[in-house]
Amino acid sequence: MLAQCRRAKTWRPTEAPRTFHQLQATNLTKPPACGSIQHMTDDLLRLTPSGLYCAAGDFYIDPWQPVERAVITHAHADHARPGSQRYLTTPTGAPVLAPRLDPGASIRTLAYGERLTLHDVTLSLHPAGHLLGSAQVRVEHKGEVWVVSGDYKLEPDQTCEPFEPVRCHTFITESTFGLPIYRWQPQAEVFAEINEWWRANQAAGRTSVLYAYALGKAQRLLAGIDPAIGPILVHGAVLPFVQRYRDAGIDQPDVLYANGENARAHRGRALVVAPPSAGGMAGWLRKFGPASQAFASGWMTIRGARRRRAIDRGFVLSDHADWPGLLAAIRATGAARIGVTHGYTGQMVRYLREQGWQAEVIPTRFEGEPDAEIGDAGPADAEERASGEVD
Amino acid sequence: MRLFTQLYTELDETNRTGEKVAALVRYFAAAPAADAAWALYFLTGQRFKRVMSATLLRTWVAEEAGLPRWLVEESYDAVGDVAETLALLLPEQGDGSDLPLHRIVEERIAPLRTLDEAGQRALVTRTWAEMTTPQRFVWHKLITGSFRVGVGRTLVVRALAQVAGIDPAVMAHRIMGAWEPTAADFRALLDPDTQQADHSQPYPFYLAYPLEGAVESLGPRDAWQIEWKWDGIRAQVIKRQGDVLVWTRGEDLVTDSYPEMQALGAVLPDGVVLDGELLVWQEGAPLPFNVLQQRLGRKQISARLLKEAPVILMTYDLLEVAGADLRALPLAARRARLEQLAATLPADAAFALSPIVAAPAWEAVAALREASRERGAEGFMLKRLASSYGVGRVKGDWWKWKIDPFTVDAVMIYAQRGHGRRASLYTDYTFGVWEGDELTPIAKAYSGLTDEEIRQVDAFVRGHTTERFGPVRAVKPELVFELAFEGIQASSRHKSGIALRFPRMARWRRDKQPADADTLATLQSLLESVSR
Ligand SMILES: [Zn+2]
Ligand SMILES: [Zn+2]
């Protein structure tokens, strides 16, 4: 269902568009000085030292510091930080969010599409297709509608609710893979490649170690691969989320905890799903005997990104929108004004402006410092962070 | 193109030597000889000079994909490899080209050389439409002259030897020789009959490892022959069946560039192979390497250059006499035969016998080594007298014991992307030293850091770019590195007036501020002291 769209009556022109070079210069001086986005001060949502803030409704979206009221798009570490007084997220998102916060944190849920009134602001959450319970946040105030996408993808994913386009006047989109080199193959092809790699490894007596972010990607992989090929082991960081997905009614194959005993018992045959950081731990990999290592991520599009990690295979599978996906999502909102955050923001903004949109960069504090183990934003080590950085 | 692309992908995807060899064996066993010949040509590092301008390709890709040109550049900036960027940007891939590799070369590469721009574009667009993304990538590499694959010649040799069922040493010898990428030559390379070796072929060069521990650890001094280590071009001079051939260690046939060696060949008996170093030699001493550099890669040598930069062979070893392979003999015996041969040569031949260092004890040898630079040498070669002439680099019998390099503390001022697996990282840096309040560039260096350090410097570069000049970024002058280098020469081509030889990063001096870096005056006085 598409949310209502009314043309904004009170459209405040932003400052004259900056040139790309000015944009680049801004992006090079980081971290962004808070409040540096002057022209957004009177906007419905504006950037503050704690993150994106809605003054009219008195809440933050994915704040990066503890605040009173936090609306969380999804439970990845670069969006969900502990310490706030109250959290709001979706009913399916809450169980995966809870382990990320302090014990006993107050989490309220709001079903997709349901409306919540805060002062004179109407807030609703809409599926983002990124992972279980991930949401876009729609904010309406006196007829003006803003949508904050959080992270999203358009491709169907059997482990989460499908992305829903929401009409709005201002759309704040992520742009993690905001370059035209990023175009995903159909996921069925990728899963077929993974299955084939697993079988070939078995034939060669090697364990298949597949690195993927512990929350979201790992569960999507588990649901997509062919469990008939052999035993599946998962790392301790992945295991609890598998259970929570199951609790939410998402199909997950039978998995074993990748402890020493199971590792020894299933050497040479098993598929092991683990976060990227596990491979760096001395001794962890050794318990699986001879192994082939692979990484499933949108970053694997680029050969250099795989080769630098010295892994054997890279599978291009992302929970973020690719370039055509980002543009399709932007178009579907009908928004005239686009805020761009995360990833290749400068490039995306320049492109959108050339195509006639009013676009600007919204800096994020987490650019360049996502949690290596569970951060979803992709870059799992310094060099990839650098390549995902706007410059 | 399918088989070759698959081979490329397999080689690219594994770091295991065994798997690389297995992939090569599978390929060479399956590919028709006409294709395998070209594959071998490319895998051994030979390539076409750029057939297509990468700039034109970028423009066409932008048009095909409906993207602004700047976005193609931004994409390249993220990927770091033109061939790969263009393959990723092109719209909808085709079903894949079934043309075999030799026909790709004949029909989709060679014609590009002579076609006009419109013709080139038509052929390129047609080829794009047929190919898958990985095929496009490999083809882009071939037509832009940038095809490289992470597989050493030894692995290719091993695989081919396995396919042919012959000794790898014989295969190494064959591959080193002159062959053309044709089906006939490829079949000849695989010929199981190993009797008739091509008379033009050099022997694989035997190489030395750098000495690690103390020199005393090599045992008694009298088991070793010690020679000066010269800074020239390692080469074999061959005289067989009346022909003279000069091969360098890079396995290039360079006979035409060295008329002096042809003259030397004329006075050598037939069936002889000499191993030595090409040096520019005047009045009993070598001239610096940059003088020799003027002689490289030239087919036509002017009379003036011949006079100003005359080349001799500083001869180390004798590998063949009267057509008989001497490599299995101990060094002492080969040296005796070499000395006998030297005695028969006329005094004005472009030939010198590598002098043997007489210093009787390791201590005296070490003391003498300190004087290497005065002789124009860069240290010693230590060779076990009992050693045979091996293949490649083998530890134990031959060591190079180089003098310590010079060092200078310099500030990083520019950065550029690396190549291959470092293509998306900033790994090539330019360094400056102080001249007044300005940093004058003195050297470029791209090796010597750990992967972790490279990552940190890369992040620094991205965060501290002050200006961009195409692929080069000017960075805030903040990081100080200790550069090591082997020599220093005056140079009119460099703004600093100085050229460093083999500069590399010895250490990242995190303990130093830019102000602590050296000055140009320091290097100038070093230059003076070196040139005496
Ligand atoms: Zn995320
Ligand atoms: Zn994110």
Coordinates of C-alpha atoms in Angstrom, one line a residue, chain A:
Chain A
M1 CA 0.0 0.0 0.0
L2 CA 1.3 3.4 -0.9
A3 CA 1.2 6.1 1.7
Q4 CA -0.7 9.3 0.9
C5 CA 1.1 12.0 -1.0
R6 CA 0.1 15.6 -0.9
R7 CA 2.2 18.2 -2.6
A8 CA 4.0 20.3 0.0
K9 CA 2.5 23.8 0.3
T10 CA 5.3 25.2 2.4
W11 CA 8.3 24.3 0.4
R12 CA 11.3 26.1 1.7
P13 CA 14.0 26.5 -0.9
T14 CA 17.4 25.3 0.3
E15 CA 20.5 27.2 -0.3
A16 CA 21.9 27.4 -3.8
P17 CA 23.2 24.0 -4.8
R18 CA 26.9 23.6 -4.0
T19 CA 29.2 22.5 -6.8
F20 CA 30.6 19.0 -6.6
H21 CA 34.0 20.3 -5.7
Q22 CA 32.6 22.1 -2.7
L23 CA 30.8 18.9 -1.8
Q24 CA 34.0 17.0 -2.0
A25 CA 35.8 19.5 0.1
T26 CA 33.1 19.2 2.7
N27 CA 33.3 15.4 2.7
L28 CA 37.0 15.5 3.1
T29 CA 36.8 17.4 6.4
K30 CA 35.3 14.8 8.6
P31 CA 33.7 14.1 10.9
P32 CA 31.0 16.5 9.9
A33 CA 30.7 19.4 12.3
C34 CA 27.3 19.0 13.8
G35 CA 24.8 21.5 12.7
S36 CA 26.9 22.2 9.7
I37 CA 23.9 21.6 7.5
Q38 CA 22.6 25.0 8.1
H39 CA 19.9 24.9 5.5
M40 CA 18.2 22.0 7.1
T41 CA 17.7 23.8 10.5
D42 CA 14.1 24.6 9.9
D43 CA 13.4 21.3 8.3
L44 CA 11.1 18.6 9.7
L45 CA 14.2 16.5 10.3
R46 CA 17.5 18.0 11.0
L47 CA 21.0 16.9 11.9
T48 CA 22.1 17.4 15.5
P49 CA 25.1 16.2 17.4
S50 CA 23.1 13.1 18.4
G51 CA 21.9 12.4 14.9
L52 CA 18.7 13.0 12.8
Y53 CA 16.1 14.8 15.0
C54 CA 12.5 15.6 14.5
A55 CA 11.8 18.7 16.7
A56 CA 8.1 18.8 16.0
G57 CA 7.7 15.2 17.3
D58 CA 10.6 15.3 19.7
F59 CA 12.3 12.0 18.6
Y60 CA 15.5 10.9 16.9
I61 CA 15.9 8.4 14.1
D62 CA 18.8 6.0 14.5
P63 CA 20.6 8.4 16.9
W64 CA 24.3 7.8 17.5
Q65 CA 24.2 9.0 21.1
P66 CA 21.8 8.2 23.9
V67 CA 18.7 10.3 23.6
E68 CA 15.2 10.3 25.2
R69 CA 13.3 8.8 22.3
A70 CA 14.9 6.8 19.5
V71 CA 13.1 5.4 16.5
I72 CA 15.3 2.5 15.1
T73 CA 15.2 1.5 11.5
H74 CA 16.9 -1.8 12.2
A75 CA 19.2 -3.6 14.6
H76 CA 22.6 -3.2 12.8
A77 CA 25.2 -1.6 15.0
D78 CA 25.6 1.5 12.9
H79 CA 21.9 2.3 13.4
A80 CA 21.0 0.9 16.8
R81 CA 23.2 2.3 19.6
P82 CA 22.5 1.4 23.3
G83 CA 21.8 3.9 26.1
S84 CA 18.6 5.7 25.0
Q85 CA 15.6 6.0 27.3
R86 CA 13.0 4.6 25.0
Y87 CA 13.1 2.8 21.7
L88 CA 10.5 2.3 19.0
T89 CA 10.8 -0.3 16.3
T90 CA 8.7 -3.0 14.5
P91 CA 7.4 -6.1 16.3
T92 CA 9.6 -8.4 14.2
G93 CA 12.6 -6.0 14.7
A94 CA 12.3 -5.9 18.5
P95 CA 13.6 -9.4 19.3
V96 CA 16.8 -8.9 17.2
L97 CA 17.2 -5.3 18.6
A98 CA 17.0 -6.3 22.2
P99 CA 20.4 -8.1 22.3
R100 CA 22.0 -5.0 20.9
L101 CA 20.8 -2.8 23.8
D102 CA 21.4 -2.7 27.5
P103 CA 19.4 -5.4 29.4
G104 CA 15.9 -4.1 30.3
A105 CA 16.0 -1.3 27.7
S106 CA 12.5 0.0 27.0
I107 CA 11.4 -1.1 23.5
R108 CA 8.0 -0.2 22.2
T109 CA 6.8 -1.6 18.9
L110 CA 4.7 -0.2 16.1
A111 CA 3.3 -2.5 13.4
Y112 CA 4.1 -1.7 9.8
G113 CA 1.7 0.9 8.4
E114 CA 0.2 1.7 11.8
R115 CA 0.2 5.4 12.7
L116 CA 1.5 6.9 15.9
T117 CA 0.9 10.6 16.8
L118 CA 3.6 12.4 18.7
H119 CA 2.7 16.0 19.4
D120 CA 1.4 17.1 15.9
V121 CA 3.6 14.7 14.0
T122 CA 2.3 11.4 12.6
L123 CA 4.9 8.6 12.5
S124 CA 4.6 5.2 10.8
L125 CA 7.0 2.4 9.9
H126 CA 7.2 0.7 6.5
P127 CA 9.2 -2.4 5.4
A128 CA 12.7 -1.7 4.1
G129 CA 13.5 -5.2 2.9
H130 CA 16.9 -5.0 4.5
L131 CA 16.5 -7.7 7.2
L132 CA 13.9 -9.0 9.6
G133 CA 11.8 -6.1 11.0
S134 CA 13.8 -3.4 9.2
A135 CA 11.8 -0.3 8.5
Q136 CA 11.6 3.0 6.7
V137 CA 10.4 5.8 8.9
R138 CA 7.6 8.0 7.6
V139 CA 7.1 11.4 9.3
E140 CA 4.2 13.7 8.5
H141 CA 3.8 17.2 9.8
K142 CA 1.2 19.7 8.6
G143 CA 0.9 17.9 5.3
E144 CA 4.6 17.6 4.7
V145 CA 5.9 14.1 4.4
W146 CA 9.5 12.9 5.0
V147 CA 10.7 9.3 4.7
V148 CA 14.0 8.0 6.1
S149 CA 14.9 4.8 4.4
G150 CA 17.4 3.3 6.8
D151 CA 19.1 0.5 4.9
Y152 CA 17.1 -1.2 2.2
K153 CA 17.0 -3.5 -0.8
L154 CA 14.4 -4.0 -3.4
E155 CA 15.2 -7.6 -4.2
P156 CA 12.9 -10.2 -2.6
D157 CA 14.2 -11.9 0.5
Q158 CA 12.5 -14.8 2.0
T159 CA 13.8 -13.9 5.5
C160 CA 12.2 -10.5 5.7
E161 CA 9.2 -8.3 4.8
P162 CA 9.5 -6.9 1.2
F163 CA 10.4 -3.3 0.6
E164 CA 7.5 -1.0 0.2
P165 CA 7.8 2.3 -1.7
V166 CA 6.3 5.2 0.3
R167 CA 5.4 8.5 -1.4
C168 CA 6.9 11.6 0.2
H169 CA 8.2 15.1 -0.4
T170 CA 11.6 14.5 1.1
F171 CA 13.3 11.1 0.9
I172 CA 16.4 10.4 2.9
T173 CA 18.1 7.4 1.3
E174 CA 21.1 5.4 2.0
S175 CA 23.7 5.1 -0.8
T176 CA 26.1 2.4 0.5
F177 CA 26.5 1.1 -3.1
G178 CA 25.7 4.3 -4.9
L179 CA 27.9 3.8 -7.9
P180 CA 26.8 2.2 -11.2
I181 CA 29.4 -0.5 -10.9
Y182 CA 27.1 -2.1 -8.3
R183 CA 24.4 -4.2 -10.0
W184 CA 23.4 -7.4 -8.4
Q185 CA 22.8 -10.6 -10.2
P186 CA 19.6 -12.5 -9.5
Q187 CA 20.1 -14.1 -6.0
A188 CA 19.1 -17.5 -7.4
E189 CA 22.3 -17.5 -9.5
V190 CA 24.4 -16.5 -6.4
F191 CA 22.9 -19.3 -4.3
A192 CA 23.6 -21.8 -7.1
E193 CA 27.2 -20.6 -7.2
I194 CA 27.5 -21.0 -3.4
N195 CA 26.0 -24.5 -3.6
E196 CA 28.4 -25.5 -6.4
W197 CA 31.4 -24.1 -4.4
W198 CA 30.3 -26.1 -1.4
R199 CA 29.9 -29.3 -3.4
A200 CA 33.3 -28.8 -5.1
N201 CA 34.9 -28.3 -1.7
Q202 CA 33.4 -31.4 -0.4
A203 CA 34.8 -33.3 -3.4
A204 CA 38.2 -31.9 -2.6
G205 CA 37.8 -32.7 1.1
R206 CA 37.7 -29.1 2.2
T207 CA 35.5 -27.4 4.7
S208 CA 33.5 -24.4 3.2
V209 CA 33.8 -21.4 5.4
L210 CA 31.4 -18.6 4.3
Y211 CA 31.8 -15.2 5.9
A212 CA 28.7 -13.0 6.2
Y213 CA 27.4 -10.4 8.6
A214 CA 26.0 -12.2 11.6
L215 CA 22.5 -10.6 11.6
G216 CA 20.5 -10.6 8.4
K217 CA 23.0 -11.8 5.7
A218 CA 23.8 -15.0 7.6
Q219 CA 20.1 -15.9 8.0
R220 CA 19.3 -15.0 4.4
L221 CA 22.2 -17.3 3.2
L222 CA 21.0 -20.1 5.5
A223 CA 17.5 -19.9 4.0
G224 CA 18.8 -19.8 0.5
I225 CA 21.4 -22.5 0.3
D226 CA 20.7 -26.2 -0.3
P227 CA 20.8 -27.9 3.2
A228 CA 20.8 -31.3 1.6
I229 CA 24.4 -30.9 0.5
G230 CA 25.8 -31.4 4.0
P231 CA 26.0 -30.4 7.6
I232 CA 25.8 -26.6 8.4
L233 CA 27.8 -25.1 11.3
V234 CA 27.4 -21.6 12.5
H235 CA 29.6 -19.3 14.5
G236 CA 28.5 -18.2 18.0
A237 CA 27.7 -14.7 16.8
V238 CA 25.3 -16.1 14.2
L239 CA 23.6 -18.7 16.3
P240 CA 21.3 -16.6 18.5
F241 CA 19.9 -14.7 15.5
V242 CA 19.1 -18.0 13.7
Q243 CA 16.9 -18.9 16.7
R244 CA 15.2 -15.5 16.8
Y245 CA 14.5 -15.7 13.1
R246 CA 12.9 -19.1 13.7
D247 CA 10.9 -17.7 16.5
A248 CA 9.5 -15.2 14.0
G249 CA 8.4 -18.0 11.7
I250 CA 11.3 -17.6 9.2
D251 CA 12.5 -20.9 7.7
Q252 CA 16.0 -21.8 8.8
P253 CA 17.7 -25.1 8.2
D254 CA 19.1 -27.2 11.0
V255 CA 22.4 -25.9 12.1
L256 CA 25.1 -26.9 14.6
Y257 CA 27.2 -24.7 16.8
A258 CA 30.7 -24.4 15.2
N259 CA 32.5 -25.6 18.3
G260 CA 35.7 -27.7 18.2
E261 CA 33.8 -31.0 18.6
N262 CA 31.4 -30.3 15.7
A263 CA 34.1 -28.8 13.6
R264 CA 36.2 -32.0 13.9
A265 CA 33.2 -34.2 13.3
H266 CA 32.2 -32.5 10.1
R267 CA 35.6 -31.4 8.7
G268 CA 35.8 -31.5 4.9
R269 CA 32.0 -31.7 4.5
A270 CA 30.5 -28.8 6.4
L271 CA 29.4 -25.3 5.4
V272 CA 30.4 -22.9 8.2
V273 CA 28.7 -19.6 8.4
A274 CA 30.7 -17.0 10.4
P275 CA 31.1 -13.3 10.7
P276 CA 34.1 -11.9 8.8
S277 CA 36.0 -11.2 11.9
A278 CA 36.1 -14.9 12.8
G279 CA 38.6 -15.6 10.1
G280 CA 41.1 -13.2 11.7
M281 CA 41.1 -15.0 15.0
A282 CA 44.1 -17.2 15.5
G283 CA 43.3 -20.8 15.6
W284 CA 39.6 -20.5 14.8
L285 CA 39.9 -21.5 11.2
R286 CA 42.4 -24.3 12.0
K287 CA 39.8 -26.4 13.7
F288 CA 38.0 -27.0 10.4
G289 CA 41.1 -28.6 8.7
P290 CA 41.7 -27.7 5.1
A291 CA 39.2 -25.0 4.2
S292 CA 38.1 -22.8 1.3
Q293 CA 37.1 -19.4 2.5
A294 CA 34.5 -17.2 0.9
F295 CA 32.8 -13.9 1.7
A296 CA 29.2 -13.0 0.7
S297 CA 28.9 -9.2 0.3
G298 CA 28.1 -6.5 -2.2
W299 CA 31.8 -5.4 -1.8
M300 CA 32.8 -8.6 -3.5
T301 CA 31.8 -7.0 -6.8
I302 CA 35.3 -5.6 -7.0
R303 CA 38.1 -8.1 -7.5
G304 CA 40.6 -6.1 -5.4
A305 CA 38.3 -6.2 -2.4
R306 CA 38.3 -10.0 -2.5
R307 CA 42.0 -10.4 -3.3
R308 CA 43.1 -8.2 -0.5
R309 CA 41.4 -10.4 2.0
A310 CA 43.2 -13.4 0.6
I311 CA 40.0 -15.4 0.5
D312 CA 39.2 -17.9 -2.2
R313 CA 35.8 -16.8 -3.4
G314 CA 33.7 -13.7 -3.3
F315 CA 29.9 -14.0 -3.7
V316 CA 28.2 -10.8 -4.6
L317 CA 25.1 -10.8 -2.4
S318 CA 24.0 -7.7 -0.6
D319 CA 21.2 -6.6 1.7
H320 CA 21.5 -3.1 0.3
A321 CA 20.1 -1.7 -2.9
D322 CA 22.3 -1.7 -5.9
W323 CA 22.6 1.3 -8.2
P324 CA 19.5 0.6 -10.3
G325 CA 17.7 -0.3 -7.0
L326 CA 18.6 3.0 -5.4
L327 CA 17.4 5.0 -8.4
A328 CA 14.2 3.0 -8.7
A329 CA 13.4 3.5 -5.0
I330 CA 14.1 7.2 -5.2
R331 CA 11.8 7.5 -8.2
A332 CA 9.1 5.5 -6.6
T333 CA 8.8 7.9 -3.7
G334 CA 7.9 10.8 -6.0
A335 CA 10.0 13.0 -3.8
A336 CA 11.5 16.1 -5.2
R337 CA 14.1 16.5 -2.5
I338 CA 16.6 13.8 -1.7
G339 CA 18.9 13.5 1.2
V340 CA 21.7 11.0 0.7
T341 CA 23.6 9.3 3.5
H342 CA 26.1 6.4 3.9
G343 CA 28.5 5.4 1.2
Y344 CA 29.0 7.2 -2.1
T345 CA 26.9 10.2 -1.1
G346 CA 28.8 12.9 -3.1
Q347 CA 28.5 11.0 -6.3
M348 CA 24.9 10.1 -5.8
V349 CA 24.0 13.7 -5.0
R350 CA 25.8 15.0 -8.1
Y351 CA 24.1 12.5 -10.3
L352 CA 20.6 13.2 -8.8
R353 CA 21.1 17.0 -9.3
E354 CA 22.1 16.4 -12.9
Q355 CA 18.9 14.5 -13.3
G356 CA 16.8 17.3 -11.9
W357 CA 16.4 16.4 -8.2
Q358 CA 17.1 18.7 -5.4
A359 CA 19.7 16.6 -3.5
E360 CA 22.1 17.0 -0.6
V361 CA 24.5 15.0 1.4
I362 CA 23.5 14.1 5.0
P363 CA 26.7 13.1 6.8
T364 CA 26.7 10.2 9.1
R365 CA 28.9 9.7 12.1
F366 CA 29.3 6.1 11.3
E367 CA 30.9 6.6 8.0
G368 CA 34.2 4.8 8.2
E369 CA 33.6 3.2 11.6
P370 CA 31.1 0.5 11.3
D371 CA 31.3 -2.4 13.7
A372 CA 33.6 -4.8 12.0
E373 CA 31.9 -7.9 13.3
I374 CA 28.2 -7.1 13.0
G375 CA 28.0 -3.8 11.2
D376 CA 26.0 -4.3 8.1
A377 CA 27.1 -1.4 6.1
G378 CA 29.5 -3.6 4.4
P379 CA 33.0 -2.4 4.9
A380 CA 34.4 -4.9 7.4
D381 CA 37.9 -3.6 7.5
A382 CA 39.8 -0.4 7.3
E383 CA 40.6 -0.6 3.6
E384 CA 37.0 -1.4 2.6
R385 CA 35.8 1.4 4.8
A386 CA 38.1 3.6 2.9
S387 CA 36.7 2.5 -0.4
G388 CA 33.2 2.9 0.8
E389 CA 34.0 6.4 2.0
V390 CA 32.9 9.4 0.1
D391 CA 35.8 11.3 -1.3

